Structure formats: C-alpha cells, structure tokens
Amino acid sequence: MALYAQTGLVLGIESSCDETAAAVVRGGGEMLSNVIASQVALHAAYGGVVPELASREHLRNIVPVVQAAMNQAGVRLSELDAVAVTEGPGLAGALLVGIVYAKTLAFGLGKPLVAVNHLEGHIHAVLMEARRKGDMPAEFPLLALVVSGGHTHLYLAEAGTGGAEIWRYRNVGRTVDDAAGEAYDKVAKLLGLGYPGGPWIDELARYGDAGAVKFQFNPIKPRPDASAESTRFDFSFSGIKTAVLRYVQTHGMGDANERRRALLAQSPELKSPQVATLTDERTLNLIASFQGAVVGNLLRQTFAAAEAFGVRGVLVSGGVAANRELRARFTAEAARRGLPVAFPGPALSTDNAAMIAAAAWPKLLAGEFADDAMVAAPQLRLG
Ligand code: KG4
Ligand code: ZN
C-alpha cells in the first residue's frame, strides 16, 4: 500500500457516452492530467447523442487524447502502475473503443487492467479531493446521489470489511423514466435553447421567478420488480417534461421558441445574459420554475433517504451536480441538518477520466484486476 501511495500512477480511460477522456491520477487523488475531447458540438445539431457518431468520434480521438494525457502528466507509459477503463454502463459501441484500446495498451505494457463502473467513477470524482487531503470519510453509511444525463440514482454506501476503501453499494432509489439531466436537455430543446440544456437552464433560471409556475411530482407507482418499501426513494422526471410541453402549448409559446432556436443556430456565440435579454418573462419564469421543481424533488428524495437510513454524510455527483441552484440548496439543507455534503469541482461533475482512474485506485490496492474476457457492459449496475 505504501509503495503505491508514493507512486501509484493510473491512466484512466473513459468513452461511455459522448466524451473521449483520458487522465493520469497519482494515488487516487492527485490529478496530473485530465484531457477531454468533447463531442458536444457534433451532437448539438441532433439535440442529443447519436450512438453511431459517438463511436466513430471515439475512434478518431482515443489515441491523441491518451497521448495528450500522458504528455501533460509528464509520465511515460512504462511508469504507469495500471490502466483503468470504464466497463459500463453506457453506449455499447462507445464503451468498446475505450475497452479495446485500454486492454491492448495494458497487455502491450504488461500492466494490470482495472475495470471501472462509470457510476462508481462519478462517486470517486467527489472522493479524489478527500483522498488527496487525506480526509476520506471515516463514518458510514453515506448516501450518494449520482445525477446526470443518463442516470439518477441514490446509493447507500458502506465501507468494505476492515474499513477498506472498496465500498459496498445498495441502490435505494432510481429514476423510473427519464434521468434528471435528460429532462433538462429535453426542456431546453423544446424552448429552443442549446445542447446540452443543463448549463443553459442553470444560467437562465437566474433571470426568472421560480414561484411563477407550480409543478407537482405525483407519487410514483412501485416498480413491478420491487416492493413499495424499496421504491420509496425513486424519481420520475418525464411528468414534468410533459407538463412543460403542455404549458408551452396552452400559452402559445411555440413560435417564440422556434425564433430562439433559429437565433441560436445563426449566432452560436450568444451567451446567456444576451439570450436572457432577448427572452420574454413568461419563458424565463418557466425555466426558473422547472429548475426549482427538479432541484426541489432531488433535494426532498435525497434528504428523506438520508434520514431514513441514518447516513453520516451525502455525496452528490454527475453532470447535474454542476448546477448552481442544486449546490446552494443541498448545501443549505445539509447545514440545517448538520450533515456533511460534498460535490466534485464543477469540471469533475460531468464525464471525465480522472474519476475513472480514482475509482480504480482501491481496486489496484486490493489487486482486483480485470481479466482478458472483460467486455463492454452497457447495462452494468452498481449495487
Ligand atoms: O455526467 P454527464 O457528463 O454525462 C452522463 O453520464 O450522463 O452529465 C451530462 C448531463 C446533461 O444532461 C447536462 O445537461 C447536465 O448533465 N448538466 C447540467 C449542468 N451541467 C451539465 N444540468 C444542470 N445544470 C448544469 N449546470
Ligand atoms: Zn456520467
């Protein structure tokens, strides 16, 4: 353990969705490089990720991205202690590019390969900083909310036996339909805003009145595969997306949305303050109300679960964790309850490979390596 803590250089590779990413992390905490080739511009024209295009871009990007990560870290391939790669969940063809590359590299170098669950990666994005400072959470259980474009999950995390850093997870809540980030993206698309929609709504919500439109979340029917008890902390975001659509239709906002879409297509350099001045009050209020309702729902479910399971702290990660209102409200609510809450830095909230290298760290220490038979696991679950 001591040997790795001084050296412990892991190259992380992530290609589960629309970012080709590579990073070198030392000791699971010290980020030496974190390179991301984003495909956002490519997929923006379609308002969402096109799987075939994503795979092709990963193929194009993987070699230069890994090279850039090694160069920026100032590390030679021969100095690595392991190669870590996202095994799943994600798009099959996208995952495959990272996995084949990582396997080949590890084999060629004679280094161990570590397979990482993308969702656990998001949790380790929060833990990197703690590990670097030497203040990893010591009290369990913890509750982790992973909230992104593809996922909305609540995990109860316990330390492994003997306080080991390999944690055990129990999935105590998840979305039964859309992920929260997906709702952000779809509502933004409806309103003629850019892709991804989360950052646009985050910015524009500041200009509206969150109390203007009342959205309500109806009770969620228990999943067919689970008891009512075990689905108490589930989420549903497709209803609010439909409610926004209905509001737009009944208030005749369609034409203004199309004009906004055309304007942004014509002038992609426009930033949110300019867009805000060109946007009517009703739309700004709708945006603020949508965000207020989504964040409020995430907050209520998370803290209800935190209370039910008597957790000792809350971790929030994934793309939507970059949201400023979410951070402010979670921080205030946690303080009110005297509960520690932690987020990754905004840049590590969205997909990156540093979190994959960090999540590989405890596995490397425990000698938990992937074998040659490892394949992409698009539906991989955590807990
Ligand atoms: O974690 P991530 O990069 O990819 C997935 O694993 O899904 O998350 C991307 C999602 C997108 O839906 C994007 O709209 C959302 O995170 N997002 C945000 C913000 N930044 C990104 N949502 C709300 N507020 C933000 N500031
Ligand atoms: Zn993600």
Coordinates of N, CA and C in Angstrom, one line a residue, residues 62-267:
I62 N -9.3 8.7 -29.5 CA -8.7 8.0 -28.4 C -7.2 8.1 -28.4
V63 N -6.5 7.9 -29.5 CA -5.1 7.9 -29.5 C -4.5 9.3 -29.1
P64 N -5.0 10.4 -29.8 CA -4.4 11.7 -29.4 C -4.8 12.1 -28.0
V65 N -6.0 11.7 -27.5 CA -6.4 12.1 -26.1 C -5.5 11.4 -25.1
V66 N -5.2 10.1 -25.3 CA -4.3 9.4 -24.3 C -2.9 10.0 -24.4
Q67 N -2.5 10.3 -25.6 CA -1.1 10.9 -25.7 C -1.1 12.2 -25.0
A68 N -2.1 13.0 -25.2 CA -2.1 14.3 -24.5 C -2.1 14.2 -23.0
A69 N -2.9 13.2 -22.5 CA -2.9 13.0 -21.1 C -1.6 12.6 -20.5
M70 N -0.9 11.7 -21.3 CA 0.5 11.3 -20.8 C 1.5 12.4 -20.9
N71 N 1.4 13.2 -22.0 CA 2.3 14.3 -22.1 C 2.1 15.4 -21.0
Q72 N 0.8 15.7 -20.8 CA 0.5 16.8 -19.8 C 1.0 16.3 -18.4
A73 N 0.8 15.0 -18.2 CA 1.2 14.5 -16.8 C 2.8 14.4 -16.7
G74 N 3.4 14.4 -17.9 CA 4.9 14.2 -17.9 C 5.3 12.8 -17.4
V75 N 4.5 11.8 -17.8 CA 4.7 10.5 -17.4 C 4.9 9.6 -18.6
R76 N 5.8 8.6 -18.5 CA 6.0 7.7 -19.6 C 5.1 6.5 -19.4
L77 N 4.7 5.8 -20.5 CA 3.8 4.7 -20.4 C 4.4 3.6 -19.5
S78 N 5.7 3.5 -19.5 CA 6.4 2.4 -18.8 C 6.3 2.7 -17.3
E79 N 6.0 4.0 -16.9 CA 6.0 4.3 -15.5 C 4.6 4.1 -14.9
L80 N 3.6 3.8 -15.7 CA 2.3 3.5 -15.2 C 2.2 2.3 -14.3
D81 N 1.3 2.3 -13.3 CA 1.1 1.1 -12.5 C -0.1 0.3 -12.9
A82 N -1.0 1.0 -13.6 CA -2.2 0.3 -14.1 C -2.9 1.2 -15.2
V83 N -3.7 0.5 -16.0 CA -4.6 1.2 -16.9 C -6.0 0.9 -16.4
A84 N -6.8 1.9 -16.3 CA -8.2 1.7 -15.9 C -9.1 2.2 -17.0
V85 N -10.2 1.5 -17.1 CA -11.2 1.8 -18.2 C -12.6 1.6 -17.7
T86 N -13.5 2.4 -18.3 CA -14.9 2.3 -18.0 C -15.5 1.0 -18.7
E87 N -16.1 0.2 -17.9 CA -16.6 -1.1 -18.4 C -18.1 -0.9 -18.8
G88 N -18.8 0.0 -18.1 CA -20.2 0.3 -18.3 C -20.7 1.1 -17.1
P89 N -22.0 1.5 -17.1 CA -22.9 1.4 -18.2 C -22.7 2.5 -19.2
G90 N -23.3 2.4 -20.4 CA -23.1 3.3 -21.4 C -23.5 2.8 -22.8
L91 N -23.1 3.5 -23.8 CA -23.4 3.0 -25.2 C -22.4 1.9 -25.6
A92 N -22.9 0.8 -26.1 CA -22.0 -0.4 -26.3 C -20.9 0.0 -27.2
G93 N -21.2 0.6 -28.4 CA -20.1 0.9 -29.3 C -19.1 1.9 -28.8
A94 N -19.6 2.8 -28.0 CA -18.7 3.8 -27.4 C -17.8 3.2 -26.4
L95 N -18.3 2.4 -25.5 CA -17.6 1.7 -24.5 C -16.5 0.8 -25.1
L96 N -16.8 0.2 -26.2 CA -16.0 -0.8 -26.8 C -14.6 -0.1 -27.2
V97 N -14.7 1.1 -27.7 CA -13.5 1.8 -28.2 C -12.5 1.9 -27.0
G98 N -13.0 2.4 -25.9 CA -12.1 2.6 -24.7 C -11.6 1.3 -24.2
I99 N -12.4 0.3 -24.2 CA -12.1 -1.0 -23.6 C -11.0 -1.7 -24.5
V100 N -11.2 -1.7 -25.8 CA -10.3 -2.4 -26.7 C -8.9 -1.7 -26.6
Y101 N -9.0 -0.4 -26.6 CA -7.7 0.4 -26.5 C -7.0 0.1 -25.2
A102 N -7.7 0.2 -24.1 CA -7.1 0.0 -22.8 C -6.6 -1.4 -22.6
K103 N -7.3 -2.4 -23.1 CA -6.9 -3.8 -23.0 C -5.5 -4.0 -23.8
T104 N -5.5 -3.4 -25.0 CA -4.3 -3.6 -25.8 C -3.1 -2.9 -25.2
L105 N -3.4 -1.7 -24.7 CA -2.3 -0.9 -24.0 C -1.8 -1.7 -22.8
A106 N -2.7 -2.1 -22.0 CA -2.2 -2.8 -20.7 C -1.5 -4.1 -21.1
F107 N -2.0 -4.8 -22.1 CA -1.3 -6.1 -22.5 C 0.1 -5.8 -23.0
G108 N 0.1 -4.8 -23.9 CA 1.4 -4.4 -24.5 C 2.5 -4.0 -23.5
L109 N 2.0 -3.3 -22.4 CA 2.9 -2.8 -21.4 C 3.1 -3.8 -20.3
G110 N 2.3 -4.8 -20.3 CA 2.5 -5.8 -19.2 C 2.0 -5.2 -17.9
K111 N 1.0 -4.3 -17.9 CA 0.5 -3.7 -16.7 C -0.9 -4.2 -16.4
P112 N -1.3 -4.2 -15.1 CA -2.7 -4.6 -14.8 C -3.8 -3.7 -15.4
L113 N -4.9 -4.3 -15.8 CA -6.0 -3.5 -16.3 C -7.1 -3.5 -15.2
V114 N -7.7 -2.4 -14.9 CA -8.7 -2.3 -13.9 C -10.0 -1.9 -14.6
A115 N -11.1 -2.6 -14.4 CA -12.4 -2.3 -15.0 C -13.2 -1.4 -14.0
V116 N -13.8 -0.3 -14.4 CA -14.5 0.6 -13.5 C -15.9 0.8 -14.0
N117 N -16.8 0.8 -13.0 CA -18.2 1.1 -13.2 C -18.3 2.6 -13.3
H118 N -18.8 3.1 -14.4 CA -18.9 4.6 -14.6 C -19.6 5.3 -13.4
L119 N -20.6 4.7 -12.9 CA -21.4 5.3 -11.8 C -20.5 5.4 -10.5
E120 N -19.7 4.4 -10.3 CA -18.8 4.4 -9.2 C -17.7 5.5 -9.5
G121 N -17.4 5.6 -10.7 CA -16.5 6.7 -11.1 C -17.0 8.1 -10.7
H122 N -18.3 8.3 -11.0 CA -18.9 9.6 -10.6 C -18.7 9.8 -9.0
I123 N -18.9 8.8 -8.3 CA -18.8 8.9 -6.8 C -17.3 9.2 -6.4
H124 N -16.4 8.6 -7.2 CA -15.0 8.9 -6.9 C -14.5 10.2 -7.3
A125 N -15.3 10.9 -8.2 CA -14.9 12.3 -8.5 C -15.0 13.1 -7.3
V126 N -15.9 12.8 -6.4 CA -16.1 13.5 -5.1 C -14.9 13.2 -4.2
L127 N -14.5 11.9 -4.2 CA -13.6 11.4 -3.2 C -12.1 11.8 -3.5
M128 N -11.9 12.1 -4.8 CA -10.5 12.5 -5.2 C -9.9 13.5 -4.3
E129 N -10.6 14.6 -4.1 CA -10.1 15.7 -3.3 C -9.9 15.2 -1.8
A130 N -10.8 14.5 -1.3 CA -10.7 14.0 0.1 C -9.5 13.1 0.2
R131 N -9.2 12.3 -0.8 CA -8.1 11.4 -0.7 C -6.8 12.2 -0.8
R132 N -6.8 13.2 -1.6 CA -5.6 14.0 -1.8 C -5.3 14.7 -0.5
K133 N -6.3 15.1 0.2 CA -6.1 15.9 1.5 C -5.9 14.9 2.7
G134 N -6.1 13.6 2.4 CA -6.0 12.6 3.5 C -7.2 12.6 4.4
D135 N -8.4 13.1 4.0 CA -9.5 13.1 4.9 C -10.7 12.4 4.3
M136 N -10.5 11.1 3.9 CA -11.5 10.3 3.4 C -12.6 10.1 4.4
P137 N -13.9 10.0 4.0 CA -15.0 9.8 5.0 C -14.6 8.6 5.9
A138 N -14.8 8.7 7.2 CA -14.5 7.6 8.1 C -15.8 7.0 8.7
E139 N -16.9 7.8 8.5 CA -18.1 7.3 9.1 C -19.1 6.9 8.1
F140 N -19.7 5.8 8.3 CA -20.7 5.2 7.3 C -22.0 4.9 8.0
P141 N -23.1 4.7 7.3 CA -23.2 4.8 5.8 C -23.2 6.2 5.3
L142 N -22.9 6.3 4.0 CA -23.0 7.5 3.3 C -24.1 7.4 2.2
L143 N -24.6 8.5 1.8 CA -25.6 8.4 0.7 C -25.0 9.2 -0.5
A144 N -25.0 8.5 -1.7 CA -24.5 9.2 -2.9 C -25.6 9.4 -3.9
L145 N -25.8 10.6 -4.3 CA -26.8 10.9 -5.4 C -25.9 11.1 -6.7
V146 N -26.2 10.2 -7.6 CA -25.5 10.3 -8.9 C -26.6 10.8 -9.9
V147 N -26.4 12.0 -10.4 CA -27.5 12.6 -11.2 C -26.9 13.2 -12.5
S148 N -27.2 12.6 -13.6 CA -26.6 13.1 -14.8 C -27.6 13.0 -16.0
G149 N -27.0 13.0 -17.2 CA -27.9 12.9 -18.4 C -28.4 11.5 -18.6
G150 N -27.8 10.5 -18.1 CA -28.2 9.1 -18.3 C -28.7 8.4 -17.0
H151 N -28.4 9.1 -15.8 CA -28.7 8.4 -14.6 C -29.2 9.3 -13.5
T152 N -30.1 8.7 -12.7 CA -30.5 9.4 -11.4 C -30.6 8.3 -10.4
H153 N -29.6 8.2 -9.6 CA -29.6 7.0 -8.6 C -29.2 7.5 -7.2
L154 N -29.8 6.9 -6.2 CA -29.3 7.1 -4.9 C -28.7 5.8 -4.4
Y155 N -27.5 5.9 -3.9 CA -26.8 4.7 -3.4 C -26.4 4.9 -1.9
L156 N -26.7 3.8 -1.2 CA -26.2 3.8 0.2 C -24.9 3.1 0.2
A157 N -23.9 3.8 0.7 CA -22.5 3.2 0.6 C -22.0 2.9 2.0
E158 N -21.4 1.7 2.1 CA -20.8 1.2 3.3 C -19.4 0.9 3.0
A159 N -18.5 1.0 4.0 CA -17.1 0.7 3.9 C -17.0 -0.8 3.7
G160 N -16.0 -1.3 3.0 CA -15.8 -2.7 2.9 C -15.3 -3.2 4.2
T161 N -15.1 -4.5 4.2 CA -14.7 -5.1 5.5 C -13.3 -4.6 5.9
G162 N -13.2 -4.3 7.2 CA -12.0 -3.7 7.8 C -11.8 -2.3 7.4
G163 N -12.9 -1.6 7.0 CA -12.7 -0.2 6.6 C -12.1 0.0 5.3
A164 N -12.0 -1.1 4.5 CA -11.3 -1.0 3.2 C -12.0 0.0 2.3
E165 N -11.2 0.6 1.4 CA -11.7 1.6 0.5 C -12.6 1.1 -0.6
I166 N -12.6 -0.2 -0.7 CA -13.6 -0.8 -1.7 C -15.0 -0.8 -1.0
W167 N -15.8 0.1 -1.4 CA -17.1 0.3 -0.8 C -18.1 -0.7 -1.4
R168 N -19.2 -1.0 -0.5 CA -20.3 -1.8 -1.0 C -21.5 -0.8 -1.2
Y169 N -22.3 -1.0 -2.2 CA -23.3 -0.1 -2.5 C -24.7 -0.8 -2.5
R170 N -25.7 0.0 -2.1 CA -27.1 -0.5 -2.3 C -27.9 0.6 -3.0
N171 N -28.5 0.2 -4.1 CA -29.2 1.2 -4.9 C -30.6 1.4 -4.2
V172 N -30.8 2.5 -3.5 CA -32.0 2.7 -2.8 C -33.0 3.6 -3.5
G173 N -32.7 4.1 -4.6 CA -33.6 4.9 -5.4 C -33.0 5.1 -6.8
R174 N -34.0 5.2 -7.7 CA -33.5 5.5 -9.1 C -34.7 6.0 -9.9
T175 N -34.4 6.6 -11.1 CA -35.5 7.1 -11.9 C -36.2 6.0 -12.5
V176 N -37.5 6.1 -12.6 CA -38.3 5.1 -13.3 C -38.5 5.4 -14.7
D177 N -38.1 6.6 -15.1 CA -38.2 7.0 -16.6 C -37.0 7.8 -17.0
D178 N -37.2 9.1 -17.2 CA -36.0 10.0 -17.6 C -35.1 10.3 -16.5
A179 N -33.8 10.5 -16.8 CA -32.8 11.0 -15.9 C -33.1 12.5 -15.7
A180 N -32.6 13.1 -14.6 CA -32.9 14.5 -14.4 C -32.2 15.3 -15.5
G181 N -31.0 14.9 -15.9 CA -30.2 15.7 -16.9 C -31.0 15.6 -18.3
E182 N -31.6 14.4 -18.5 CA -32.3 14.2 -19.7 C -33.5 15.2 -19.8
A183 N -34.2 15.4 -18.6 CA -35.3 16.3 -18.5 C -34.8 17.7 -18.8
Y184 N -33.6 18.1 -18.3 CA -33.0 19.4 -18.6 C -32.8 19.5 -20.1
D185 N -32.2 18.5 -20.7 CA -31.9 18.6 -22.1 C -33.1 18.7 -23.0
K186 N -34.2 17.9 -22.6 CA -35.4 17.9 -23.4 C -36.2 19.2 -23.3
V187 N -36.2 19.7 -22.1 CA -36.9 21.0 -21.9 C -36.2 22.1 -22.6
A188 N -34.8 22.1 -22.5 CA -34.1 23.1 -23.2 C -34.3 23.1 -24.7
K189 N -34.4 21.8 -25.2 CA -34.6 21.6 -26.7 C -35.9 22.2 -27.1
L190 N -36.9 21.9 -26.2 CA -38.3 22.4 -26.5 C -38.3 23.9 -26.6
L191 N -37.5 24.5 -25.7 CA -37.6 26.0 -25.6 C -36.6 26.7 -26.6
G192 N -36.0 25.9 -27.4 CA -35.1 26.4 -28.5 C -33.7 26.8 -28.0
L193 N -33.4 26.2 -26.8 CA -32.0 26.5 -26.3 C -31.0 25.5 -26.8
G194 N -29.7 25.8 -26.5 CA -28.7 24.9 -27.0 C -28.6 23.6 -26.3
Y195 N -27.7 22.7 -26.8 CA -27.4 21.4 -26.2 C -26.0 21.4 -25.7
P196 N -25.6 20.8 -24.5 CA -26.6 20.3 -23.6 C -27.4 21.4 -22.9
G197 N -28.6 21.0 -22.5 CA -29.5 22.0 -22.0 C -29.3 22.4 -20.5
G198 N -28.6 21.5 -19.7 CA -28.5 21.8 -18.3 C -27.8 23.2 -18.0
P199 N -26.6 23.4 -18.6 CA -26.0 24.7 -18.4 C -26.8 25.9 -18.8
W200 N -27.6 25.8 -19.9 CA -28.4 26.9 -20.3 C -29.5 27.2 -19.3
I201 N -30.1 26.2 -18.9 CA -31.2 26.4 -17.9 C -30.7 26.9 -16.6
D202 N -29.5 26.3 -16.2 CA -28.8 26.8 -15.0 C -28.6 28.3 -15.0
E203 N -28.1 28.8 -16.2 CA -27.8 30.2 -16.3 C -29.1 31.1 -16.4
L204 N -30.0 30.6 -17.2 CA -31.2 31.5 -17.5 C -32.2 31.5 -16.3
A205 N -32.2 30.5 -15.5 CA -33.1 30.4 -14.3 C -32.9 31.6 -13.4
R206 N -31.7 32.1 -13.4 CA -31.4 33.3 -12.5 C -32.3 34.5 -12.8
Y207 N -32.8 34.5 -14.1 CA -33.5 35.7 -14.5 C -35.0 35.6 -14.4
G208 N -35.5 34.4 -13.9 CA -36.9 34.2 -13.8 C -37.4 34.0 -12.4
D209 N -38.7 33.9 -12.2 CA -39.3 33.7 -10.9 C -39.7 32.3 -10.8
A210 N -39.0 31.6 -9.8 CA -39.2 30.1 -9.7 C -40.6 29.8 -9.1
G211 N -41.3 30.8 -8.6 CA -42.6 30.6 -8.0 C -43.7 30.8 -9.0
A212 N -43.4 31.2 -10.2 CA -44.4 31.6 -11.2 C -45.3 30.4 -11.7
V213 N -44.7 29.2 -12.0 CA -45.4 28.1 -12.4 C -45.3 27.0 -11.4
K214 N -46.4 26.4 -11.0 CA -46.4 25.4 -10.0 C -46.4 24.0 -10.7
F215 N -45.3 23.3 -10.4 CA -45.2 21.9 -10.9 C -45.3 21.0 -9.7
Q216 N -46.0 19.9 -10.0 CA -46.0 18.9 -8.9 C -45.6 17.5 -9.3
F217 N -45.0 16.8 -8.4 CA -44.5 15.5 -8.7 C -45.5 14.5 -8.0
N218 N -46.1 13.7 -8.9 CA -47.1 12.7 -8.4 C -46.4 11.5 -7.7
P219 N -47.0 10.9 -6.8 CA -46.4 9.7 -6.2 C -46.1 8.7 -7.3
I220 N -45.0 8.0 -7.1 CA -44.5 7.0 -8.2 C -45.0 5.6 -7.8
K221 N -45.6 5.0 -8.8 CA -46.1 3.6 -8.6 C -44.9 2.7 -8.4
P222 N -45.0 1.7 -7.4 CA -43.9 0.8 -7.2 C -43.5 0.1 -8.5
R223 N -42.2 -0.1 -8.7 CA -41.8 -0.9 -9.9 C -42.3 -2.3 -9.8
P224 N -42.6 -2.9 -10.9 CA -43.1 -4.3 -10.9 C -42.1 -5.3 -10.2
D225 N -40.8 -4.9 -10.2 CA -39.9 -5.9 -9.7 C -39.5 -5.6 -8.2
A226 N -40.2 -4.6 -7.6 CA -39.8 -4.3 -6.3 C -41.0 -4.0 -5.3
S227 N -40.7 -4.0 -4.1 CA -41.8 -3.7 -3.1 C -41.9 -2.2 -3.0
A228 N -43.1 -1.8 -2.4 CA -43.3 -0.3 -2.3 C -42.2 0.3 -1.4
E229 N -41.8 -0.5 -0.4 CA -40.8 0.0 0.6 C -39.5 0.3 -0.2
S230 N -39.1 -0.6 -1.1 CA -37.8 -0.4 -1.7 C -37.8 0.7 -2.8
T231 N -39.0 1.1 -3.2 CA -39.1 2.2 -4.3 C -39.5 3.5 -3.7
R232 N -39.4 3.7 -2.4 CA -39.8 4.9 -1.7 C -39.0 6.1 -2.2
F233 N -37.8 5.9 -2.6 CA -36.9 7.0 -2.9 C -36.6 7.1 -4.4
D234 N -37.5 6.5 -5.2 CA -37.4 6.6 -6.7 C -37.7 8.0 -7.2
F235 N -37.3 8.2 -8.4 CA -37.6 9.5 -9.1 C -38.3 9.3 -10.3
S236 N -39.0 10.4 -10.8 CA -39.6 10.4 -12.1 C -39.6 11.8 -12.7
F237 N -39.0 11.9 -13.9 CA -38.9 13.2 -14.5 C -39.6 13.4 -15.8
S238 N -40.3 12.3 -16.2 CA -40.9 12.5 -17.5 C -42.2 13.3 -17.4
G239 N -42.8 13.3 -16.2 CA -44.1 14.1 -16.0 C -43.8 15.6 -16.1
I240 N -42.8 16.0 -15.5 CA -42.5 17.5 -15.5 C -42.2 17.9 -16.9
K241 N -41.5 17.1 -17.7 CA -41.2 17.4 -19.1 C -42.5 17.6 -19.9
T242 N -43.4 16.7 -19.7 CA -44.7 16.8 -20.3 C -45.5 18.0 -19.9
A243 N -45.4 18.3 -18.6 CA -46.1 19.5 -18.0 C -45.5 20.8 -18.7
V244 N -44.2 20.8 -18.9 CA -43.6 22.0 -19.5 C -44.2 22.1 -21.0
L245 N -44.2 21.0 -21.6 CA -44.7 21.0 -23.0 C -46.2 21.5 -23.1
R246 N -47.0 21.0 -22.1 CA -48.4 21.4 -22.1 C -48.5 22.9 -21.8
Y247 N -47.6 23.4 -20.9 CA -47.6 24.9 -20.6 C -47.3 25.7 -21.8
V248 N -46.3 25.2 -22.6 CA -45.8 25.9 -23.8 C -47.0 25.9 -24.8
Q249 N -47.7 24.8 -24.9 CA -48.8 24.8 -25.9 C -49.9 25.7 -25.5
T250 N -50.4 25.6 -24.2 CA -51.5 26.3 -23.8 C -51.3 27.8 -23.8
H251 N -50.0 28.2 -23.6 CA -49.7 29.6 -23.6 C -49.1 30.1 -24.9
G252 N -49.3 29.3 -26.0 CA -48.9 29.8 -27.3 C -47.4 30.2 -27.4
M253 N -46.5 29.5 -26.8 CA -45.1 29.9 -26.8 C -44.3 29.3 -27.9
G254 N -44.9 28.5 -28.7 CA -44.2 27.7 -29.8 C -43.4 28.6 -30.7
D255 N -44.0 29.6 -31.2 CA -43.3 30.5 -32.2 C -42.1 31.1 -31.6
A256 N -42.2 31.7 -30.4 CA -41.1 32.3 -29.8 C -40.0 31.3 -29.6
N257 N -40.3 30.1 -29.3 CA -39.3 29.0 -29.1 C -38.5 28.8 -30.4
E258 N -39.3 28.7 -31.5 CA -38.7 28.5 -32.8 C -37.8 29.7 -33.2
R259 N -38.2 30.9 -32.9 CA -37.4 32.1 -33.2 C -36.1 32.0 -32.4
R260 N -36.2 31.6 -31.1 CA -35.0 31.5 -30.3 C -34.0 30.4 -30.9
R261 N -34.6 29.3 -31.3 CA -33.8 28.2 -31.9 C -33.1 28.7 -33.1
A262 N -33.8 29.5 -34.0 CA -33.2 30.0 -35.2 C -32.1 31.0 -34.9
L263 N -32.3 31.8 -33.9 CA -31.4 32.8 -33.5 C -30.1 32.2 -33.0
L264 N -30.2 31.2 -32.1 CA -29.0 30.5 -31.6 C -28.3 29.7 -32.7
A265 N -29.0 29.2 -33.6 CA -28.4 28.5 -34.7 C -27.5 29.5 -35.6
Q266 N -28.1 30.7 -35.7 CA -27.5 31.7 -36.5 C -26.3 32.3 -35.8
S267 N -26.5 32.5 -34.5 CA -25.4 33.2 -33.7 C -25.0 32.3 -32.5

